[in-house]
Amino acid sequence: MSTPAANDRTVTDQRSIDPSATERDWWRQACVYQIYPRSFADAGGDGLGDIPGITSRVPYLKDLGIDAVWLSPFYPSQLADGGYDVDDYRDVDPRLGTLADMDELIAALHDAGIKLIVDIVPNHTSNRHRFFQEALAGGRGSAARERYIFREGRGENGELPPTDWTSMFGGSAWEQVEDGQWYLHLFAPEQPDLNWKHPDVIEDFETTVRFWCDRGVDGFRVDVAQLLAKDLPEDTASLPSQAELDAMDRTSGTHPLEDRDEVHEIYAGWRAIMNQYDPPRTAVAEAWVATPERRALYARPTSLGQAFNFDMLEADFDAAQYRRVIEENLAAAAAAGSSTTWVLSNHDHVRHVTRYGLPPRNGDTRKGGNSWLLSGGKQEDVDGAGGLRRGRAATLFLLALPGSMYLYQGEELGLPEVGDLPDEARQDPTFFRSPGEDVGRDGCRVPIPWTRDGVAFGFGEAAPHLPQPESFGELSVQAQQGVDGSTLELYRQALRLRRDLQAAEELQWVETGREDVLHIRRPGGWSALLNTGQQPYPLPAGQVLMASAVLDHDQLPAQAAVWIREDEQTPQA
Ligand code: GLC
């Protein structure tokens, strides 16, 4: 067997965890499991997942070995954007349960040693939110309109939108109301953007943050955290065009719509509240910004404390790309005093086993982490087996890194994207506003299969709100539980071992002499290797702890990852 070359170097040695700070710093290396509540478990039997459904599955979550749950929005909502259009931030959608059900869920998770992070959506409310209803009723020039971004239209009678800006879901970013004024919505028309210069908005969200902290949640995931602060002239004629916006610098904190420096004043207010609790509540920013340095601003302890690193959603299964992403993100997070996050899948992106079954993107990020599958690609062209093999290897390798890991429900089953949902089943506004050109994100939101057969594969007793394909039966929890080599058992074993093995946030690269093989070493004498190439790679001497694929004697096969406790370590350079 080969011995690793001696030119090791430590690329990050940020700080060891002080055991007395473990409770306060639980999030730094946590494994967080995202639940999209309407698609997890349906206890109410109406085809929509709900809070009691999640509570009933806490034993499963405990057994899986996660540290925390991140719950996507469960608030009252007309579901114009899967719940990211919130009517009331301090209540529960009656179809999903009640505040008492949330209290029960929090208690059940805490009893199982699992923390809870809830999603908070501060850039926009829904158009049914009290503030927006008051803005409509108050009329032009009213104080209530000031809480949103209303402007006069262009054209002789103001019949044209104030600008040519397009919303993230396609179509105009402005919607006209009855009296002729227009309001800004960077997402769907049902999601009017708030005016964060308004004291009522600031105060109301601080009340919401306190409300959930008091109820016992451990942290927040902050939706599109980079968009809240805006600086737009009152006068329509002075608003920039889309082309002008596109040409503006996004790295100086002065863009009129995105990632403005003063957004951190808002989060400093939240941080002050979150720090009043013991342990302090955590927050993670969803911040799509121009550079890792700009992202790190959200991760500072004086701001939200952690920020999502989405680079793995855009990287191919490629060792060189992985190494670059890992080095950049560990360094940026460390410089901010935070830890990074690893994300392979979430509710907005094509599931990673499917992404890895598609041709490499080679840096083409036009679809922001999505792929041609979303714009008319064919499901039958996906290399399902290859994608699963690469997906398992990727997960095992990323679980070996310092930082926290965010898993998306169903990835532990190796669930693929459901690319061929019938048009009439689709719910995502992207599909309707593109129109039809981009099939949207429903394919990763199909309800979880719990059993091999039965109505909705054990998800609930009614037809689920998005149809599940037949293939889900064999991917169900029941089909994989206790089965050696299944994806579910791979995740369970890895999460269990990860807990025992991770001590300090240190990582050392071991040079492999191969561009397509990565080898990292962590404290405690263990190593992880990833082979993204086609040729096997000789394993270093040691005890194999686990592997993403069957090993061929002392070789790491193509497109696989392994964890090893090495016999003898090369001294650090
Ligand atoms: C975030 C959410 C996404 C939602 C959007 C608007 O990107 O993850 O699901 O559509 O914000 O709230």
PDB file of C-alpha atoms in Angstrom, residues 153-341:
ATOM      1  CA  GLY A 153     -45.917  53.918 -12.767  1.00  0.00           C
ATOM      2  CA  ARG A 154     -44.488  55.276 -15.980  1.00  0.00           C
ATOM      3  CA  GLY A 155     -46.453  56.209 -19.104  1.00  0.00           C
ATOM      4  CA  GLU A 156     -49.062  58.898 -19.550  1.00  0.00           C
ATOM      5  CA  ASN A 157     -51.344  57.527 -16.856  1.00  0.00           C
ATOM      6  CA  GLY A 158     -48.825  55.546 -14.875  1.00  0.00           C
ATOM      7  CA  GLU A 159     -50.003  52.415 -16.665  1.00  0.00           C
ATOM      8  CA  LEU A 160     -46.475  51.036 -17.109  1.00  0.00           C
ATOM      9  CA  PRO A 161     -44.393  49.508 -14.306  1.00  0.00           C
ATOM     10  CA  PRO A 162     -41.920  51.944 -12.708  1.00  0.00           C
ATOM     11  CA  THR A 163     -38.940  49.998 -14.127  1.00  0.00           C
ATOM     12  CA  ASP A 164     -38.218  47.062 -16.411  1.00  0.00           C
ATOM     13  CA  TRP A 165     -36.901  44.917 -13.542  1.00  0.00           C
ATOM     14  CA  THR A 166     -37.643  41.207 -13.699  1.00  0.00           C
ATOM     15  CA  SER A 167     -38.588  39.198 -10.628  1.00  0.00           C
ATOM     16  CA  MET A 168     -36.591  36.117  -9.583  1.00  0.00           C
ATOM     17  CA  PHE A 169     -39.446  33.915 -10.748  1.00  0.00           C
ATOM     18  CA  GLY A 170     -39.753  35.674 -14.112  1.00  0.00           C
ATOM     19  CA  GLY A 171     -42.069  38.472 -15.264  1.00  0.00           C
ATOM     20  CA  SER A 172     -42.125  42.047 -13.954  1.00  0.00           C
ATOM     21  CA  ALA A 173     -40.949  42.798 -10.420  1.00  0.00           C
ATOM     22  CA  TRP A 174     -43.813  45.316 -10.041  1.00  0.00           C
ATOM     23  CA  GLU A 175     -47.532  44.747  -9.552  1.00  0.00           C
ATOM     24  CA  GLN A 176     -50.191  47.402  -9.880  1.00  0.00           C
ATOM     25  CA  VAL A 177     -52.874  47.863  -7.225  1.00  0.00           C
ATOM     26  CA  GLU A 178     -56.394  49.139  -7.744  1.00  0.00           C
ATOM     27  CA  ASP A 179     -55.672  52.821  -7.283  1.00  0.00           C
ATOM     28  CA  GLY A 180     -52.912  52.671  -9.892  1.00  0.00           C
ATOM     29  CA  GLN A 181     -49.761  52.586  -7.740  1.00  0.00           C
ATOM     30  CA  TRP A 182     -47.224  49.783  -8.153  1.00  0.00           C
ATOM     31  CA  TYR A 183     -45.401  47.777  -5.501  1.00  0.00           C
ATOM     32  CA  LEU A 184     -42.079  45.974  -5.730  1.00  0.00           C
ATOM     33  CA  HIS A 185     -41.897  42.184  -5.454  1.00  0.00           C
ATOM     34  CA  LEU A 186     -38.519  40.648  -6.178  1.00  0.00           C
ATOM     35  CA  PHE A 187     -40.215  37.235  -6.010  1.00  0.00           C
ATOM     36  CA  ALA A 188     -43.903  36.423  -6.756  1.00  0.00           C
ATOM     37  CA  PRO A 189     -46.573  39.178  -6.814  1.00  0.00           C
ATOM     38  CA  GLU A 190     -47.964  37.564  -3.643  1.00  0.00           C
ATOM     39  CA  GLN A 191     -44.632  38.444  -1.940  1.00  0.00           C
ATOM     40  CA  PRO A 192     -44.411  42.247  -1.637  1.00  0.00           C
ATOM     41  CA  ASP A 193     -40.967  43.477  -0.537  1.00  0.00           C
ATOM     42  CA  LEU A 194     -40.871  45.243   2.813  1.00  0.00           C
ATOM     43  CA  ASN A 195     -39.322  48.656   3.332  1.00  0.00           C
ATOM     44  CA  TRP A 196     -36.639  47.962   5.926  1.00  0.00           C
ATOM     45  CA  LYS A 197     -36.073  51.656   6.538  1.00  0.00           C
ATOM     46  CA  HIS A 198     -39.423  51.673   8.354  1.00  0.00           C
ATOM     47  CA  PRO A 199     -39.299  51.397  12.167  1.00  0.00           C
ATOM     48  CA  ASP A 200     -42.507  49.297  12.275  1.00  0.00           C
ATOM     49  CA  VAL A 201     -40.856  46.654  10.105  1.00  0.00           C
ATOM     50  CA  ILE A 202     -37.756  46.549  12.268  1.00  0.00           C
ATOM     51  CA  GLU A 203     -39.800  46.361  15.446  1.00  0.00           C
ATOM     52  CA  ASP A 204     -42.184  43.728  14.151  1.00  0.00           C
ATOM     53  CA  PHE A 205     -39.400  41.339  13.169  1.00  0.00           C
ATOM     54  CA  GLU A 206     -37.616  41.852  16.465  1.00  0.00           C
ATOM     55  CA  THR A 207     -40.880  40.855  18.131  1.00  0.00           C
ATOM     56  CA  THR A 208     -40.972  37.738  15.939  1.00  0.00           C
ATOM     57  CA  VAL A 209     -37.386  36.816  16.786  1.00  0.00           C
ATOM     58  CA  ARG A 210     -38.169  37.166  20.497  1.00  0.00           C
ATOM     59  CA  PHE A 211     -41.423  35.220  20.096  1.00  0.00           C
ATOM     60  CA  TRP A 212     -39.695  32.119  18.737  1.00  0.00           C
ATOM     61  CA  CYS A 213     -36.696  32.382  21.056  1.00  0.00           C
ATOM     62  CA  ASP A 214     -39.113  32.496  23.993  1.00  0.00           C
ATOM     63  CA  ARG A 215     -40.884  29.420  22.648  1.00  0.00           C
ATOM     64  CA  GLY A 216     -37.584  27.551  22.745  1.00  0.00           C
ATOM     65  CA  VAL A 217     -36.254  27.487  19.216  1.00  0.00           C
ATOM     66  CA  ASP A 218     -32.475  27.325  19.037  1.00  0.00           C
ATOM     67  CA  GLY A 219     -31.877  29.368  15.923  1.00  0.00           C
ATOM     68  CA  PHE A 220     -33.059  30.836  12.643  1.00  0.00           C
ATOM     69  CA  ARG A 221     -32.384  30.311   8.963  1.00  0.00           C
ATOM     70  CA  VAL A 222     -32.698  33.741   7.388  1.00  0.00           C
ATOM     71  CA  ASP A 223     -34.264  33.743   3.933  1.00  0.00           C
ATOM     72  CA  VAL A 224     -32.558  35.855   1.225  1.00  0.00           C
ATOM     73  CA  ALA A 225     -30.700  37.729   3.940  1.00  0.00           C
ATOM     74  CA  GLN A 226     -28.866  39.930   1.420  1.00  0.00           C
ATOM     75  CA  LEU A 227     -31.981  41.645   0.075  1.00  0.00           C
ATOM     76  CA  LEU A 228     -33.547  43.451   3.043  1.00  0.00           C
ATOM     77  CA  ALA A 229     -31.745  46.797   2.908  1.00  0.00           C
ATOM     78  CA  LYS A 230     -32.524  48.777  -0.242  1.00  0.00           C
ATOM     79  CA  ASP A 231     -31.860  52.297  -1.332  1.00  0.00           C
ATOM     80  CA  LEU A 232     -34.265  53.427  -4.010  1.00  0.00           C
ATOM     81  CA  PRO A 233     -35.220  56.972  -4.975  1.00  0.00           C
ATOM     82  CA  GLU A 234     -38.864  57.934  -4.369  1.00  0.00           C
ATOM     83  CA  ASP A 235     -39.128  59.394  -7.810  1.00  0.00           C
ATOM     84  CA  THR A 236     -39.851  56.818 -10.507  1.00  0.00           C
ATOM     85  CA  ALA A 237     -37.843  58.640 -13.172  1.00  0.00           C
ATOM     86  CA  SER A 238     -34.700  58.313 -11.050  1.00  0.00           C
ATOM     87  CA  LEU A 239     -34.924  54.524 -10.619  1.00  0.00           C
ATOM     88  CA  PRO A 240     -32.184  52.641 -12.494  1.00  0.00           C
ATOM     89  CA  SER A 241     -33.053  50.316 -15.365  1.00  0.00           C
ATOM     90  CA  GLN A 242     -32.382  46.564 -15.241  1.00  0.00           C
ATOM     91  CA  ALA A 243     -29.318  47.049 -17.462  1.00  0.00           C
ATOM     92  CA  GLU A 244     -28.007  49.749 -15.132  1.00  0.00           C
ATOM     93  CA  LEU A 245     -28.619  47.516 -12.107  1.00  0.00           C
ATOM     94  CA  ASP A 246     -26.823  44.634 -13.787  1.00  0.00           C
ATOM     95  CA  ALA A 247     -23.801  46.812 -14.472  1.00  0.00           C
ATOM     96  CA  MET A 248     -23.509  48.015 -10.872  1.00  0.00           C
ATOM     97  CA  ASP A 249     -20.788  46.850  -8.522  1.00  0.00           C
ATOM     98  CA  ARG A 250     -21.927  44.098  -6.196  1.00  0.00           C
ATOM     99  CA  THR A 251     -18.815  43.971  -4.068  1.00  0.00           C
ATOM    100  CA  SER A 252     -18.806  47.370  -2.368  1.00  0.00           C
ATOM    101  CA  GLY A 253     -21.988  47.155  -0.310  1.00  0.00           C
ATOM    102  CA  THR A 254     -23.593  50.007  -2.228  1.00  0.00           C
ATOM    103  CA  HIS A 255     -25.808  48.264  -4.793  1.00  0.00           C
ATOM    104  CA  PRO A 256     -29.354  49.690  -4.496  1.00  0.00           C
ATOM    105  CA  LEU A 257     -31.056  46.297  -4.087  1.00  0.00           C
ATOM    106  CA  GLU A 258     -28.569  43.739  -2.804  1.00  0.00           C
ATOM    107  CA  ASP A 259     -26.034  43.107  -0.089  1.00  0.00           C
ATOM    108  CA  ARG A 260     -25.900  46.669   1.194  1.00  0.00           C
ATOM    109  CA  ASP A 261     -23.621  47.223   4.144  1.00  0.00           C
ATOM    110  CA  GLU A 262     -26.393  48.582   6.352  1.00  0.00           C
ATOM    111  CA  VAL A 263     -28.244  45.256   6.222  1.00  0.00           C
ATOM    112  CA  HIS A 264     -25.960  44.228   9.089  1.00  0.00           C
ATOM    113  CA  GLU A 265     -27.474  46.923  11.303  1.00  0.00           C
ATOM    114  CA  ILE A 266     -30.727  44.967  11.111  1.00  0.00           C
ATOM    115  CA  TYR A 267     -28.950  41.754  12.070  1.00  0.00           C
ATOM    116  CA  ALA A 268     -27.025  43.455  14.863  1.00  0.00           C
ATOM    117  CA  GLY A 269     -30.437  44.202  16.373  1.00  0.00           C
ATOM    118  CA  TRP A 270     -31.450  40.551  16.089  1.00  0.00           C
ATOM    119  CA  ARG A 271     -28.081  39.420  17.413  1.00  0.00           C
ATOM    120  CA  ALA A 272     -28.534  41.569  20.520  1.00  0.00           C
ATOM    121  CA  ILE A 273     -31.855  39.805  21.153  1.00  0.00           C
ATOM    122  CA  MET A 274     -30.519  36.321  20.382  1.00  0.00           C
ATOM    123  CA  ASN A 275     -27.587  36.864  22.736  1.00  0.00           C
ATOM    124  CA  GLN A 276     -29.946  37.504  25.620  1.00  0.00           C
ATOM    125  CA  TYR A 277     -30.748  33.783  25.675  1.00  0.00           C
ATOM    126  CA  ASP A 278     -28.711  31.002  27.166  1.00  0.00           C
ATOM    127  CA  PRO A 279     -27.221  29.525  25.112  1.00  0.00           C
ATOM    128  CA  PRO A 280     -27.358  32.379  22.596  1.00  0.00           C
ATOM    129  CA  ARG A 281     -29.639  31.586  19.682  1.00  0.00           C
ATOM    130  CA  THR A 282     -27.915  30.941  16.374  1.00  0.00           C
ATOM    131  CA  ALA A 283     -28.681  32.108  12.864  1.00  0.00           C
ATOM    132  CA  VAL A 284     -27.562  31.112   9.410  1.00  0.00           C
ATOM    133  CA  ALA A 285     -27.909  33.457   6.456  1.00  0.00           C
ATOM    134  CA  GLU A 286     -29.079  32.434   3.041  1.00  0.00           C
ATOM    135  CA  ALA A 287     -27.043  35.133   1.302  1.00  0.00           C
ATOM    136  CA  TRP A 288     -26.427  34.949  -2.439  1.00  0.00           C
ATOM    137  CA  VAL A 289     -23.685  37.525  -2.744  1.00  0.00           C
ATOM    138  CA  ALA A 290     -20.821  38.223  -5.102  1.00  0.00           C
ATOM    139  CA  THR A 291     -17.810  36.883  -3.203  1.00  0.00           C
ATOM    140  CA  PRO A 292     -16.915  34.630  -0.245  1.00  0.00           C
ATOM    141  CA  GLU A 293     -15.655  37.804   1.495  1.00  0.00           C
ATOM    142  CA  ARG A 294     -19.050  39.514   1.190  1.00  0.00           C
ATOM    143  CA  ARG A 295     -20.719  36.324   2.434  1.00  0.00           C
ATOM    144  CA  ALA A 296     -18.417  36.235   5.433  1.00  0.00           C
ATOM    145  CA  LEU A 297     -19.864  39.553   6.630  1.00  0.00           C
ATOM    146  CA  TYR A 298     -23.123  37.737   7.437  1.00  0.00           C
ATOM    147  CA  ALA A 299     -21.177  35.084   9.321  1.00  0.00           C
ATOM    148  CA  ARG A 300     -19.546  37.489  11.756  1.00  0.00           C
ATOM    149  CA  PRO A 301     -20.496  36.985  15.393  1.00  0.00           C
ATOM    150  CA  THR A 302     -21.861  40.562  15.412  1.00  0.00           C
ATOM    151  CA  SER A 303     -24.189  39.747  12.491  1.00  0.00           C
ATOM    152  CA  LEU A 304     -26.033  36.463  12.006  1.00  0.00           C
ATOM    153  CA  GLY A 305     -23.097  34.225  12.974  1.00  0.00           C
ATOM    154  CA  GLN A 306     -23.062  31.778  10.069  1.00  0.00           C
ATOM    155  CA  ALA A 307     -23.765  31.962   6.326  1.00  0.00           C
ATOM    156  CA  PHE A 308     -24.581  29.242   3.838  1.00  0.00           C
ATOM    157  CA  ASN A 309     -21.852  28.300   1.443  1.00  0.00           C
ATOM    158  CA  PHE A 310     -23.677  27.108  -1.674  1.00  0.00           C
ATOM    159  CA  ASP A 311     -20.611  26.451  -3.779  1.00  0.00           C
ATOM    160  CA  MET A 312     -21.125  22.678  -3.626  1.00  0.00           C
ATOM    161  CA  LEU A 313     -24.508  23.149  -5.295  1.00  0.00           C
ATOM    162  CA  GLU A 314     -22.660  24.511  -8.288  1.00  0.00           C
ATOM    163  CA  ALA A 315     -19.519  22.382  -8.295  1.00  0.00           C
ATOM    164  CA  ASP A 316     -19.245  19.267 -10.415  1.00  0.00           C
ATOM    165  CA  PHE A 317     -18.172  15.970  -8.884  1.00  0.00           C
ATOM    166  CA  ASP A 318     -14.582  16.912  -9.461  1.00  0.00           C
ATOM    167  CA  ALA A 319     -11.662  16.786  -7.049  1.00  0.00           C
ATOM    168  CA  ALA A 320     -10.051  20.028  -8.229  1.00  0.00           C
ATOM    169  CA  GLN A 321     -13.306  21.978  -7.924  1.00  0.00           C
ATOM    170  CA  TYR A 322     -13.942  20.417  -4.519  1.00  0.00           C
ATOM    171  CA  ARG A 323     -10.524  21.358  -3.225  1.00  0.00           C
ATOM    172  CA  ARG A 324     -10.891  24.969  -4.348  1.00  0.00           C
ATOM    173  CA  VAL A 325     -14.342  25.280  -2.771  1.00  0.00           C
ATOM    174  CA  ILE A 326     -13.183  23.671   0.468  1.00  0.00           C
ATOM    175  CA  GLU A 327     -10.089  25.833   0.836  1.00  0.00           C
ATOM    176  CA  GLU A 328     -11.886  29.071  -0.014  1.00  0.00           C
ATOM    177  CA  ASN A 329     -14.778  28.474   2.298  1.00  0.00           C
ATOM    178  CA  LEU A 330     -12.819  27.244   5.292  1.00  0.00           C
ATOM    179  CA  ALA A 331     -10.611  30.305   5.020  1.00  0.00           C
ATOM    180  CA  ALA A 332     -13.489  32.782   4.586  1.00  0.00           C
ATOM    181  CA  ALA A 333     -15.487  31.342   7.485  1.00  0.00           C
ATOM    182  CA  ALA A 334     -12.436  31.272   9.747  1.00  0.00           C
ATOM    183  CA  ALA A 335     -11.639  34.892   8.928  1.00  0.00           C
ATOM    184  CA  ALA A 336     -15.170  35.822   9.991  1.00  0.00           C
ATOM    185  CA  GLY A 337     -14.859  33.846  13.243  1.00  0.00           C
ATOM    186  CA  SER A 338     -17.463  31.359  12.046  1.00  0.00           C
ATOM    187  CA  SER A 339     -17.576  27.841  10.656  1.00  0.00           C
ATOM    188  CA  THR A 340     -18.616  27.023   7.132  1.00  0.00           C
ATOM    189  CA  THR A 341     -21.581  24.979   5.975  1.00  0.00           C
TER     190      THR A 341
END
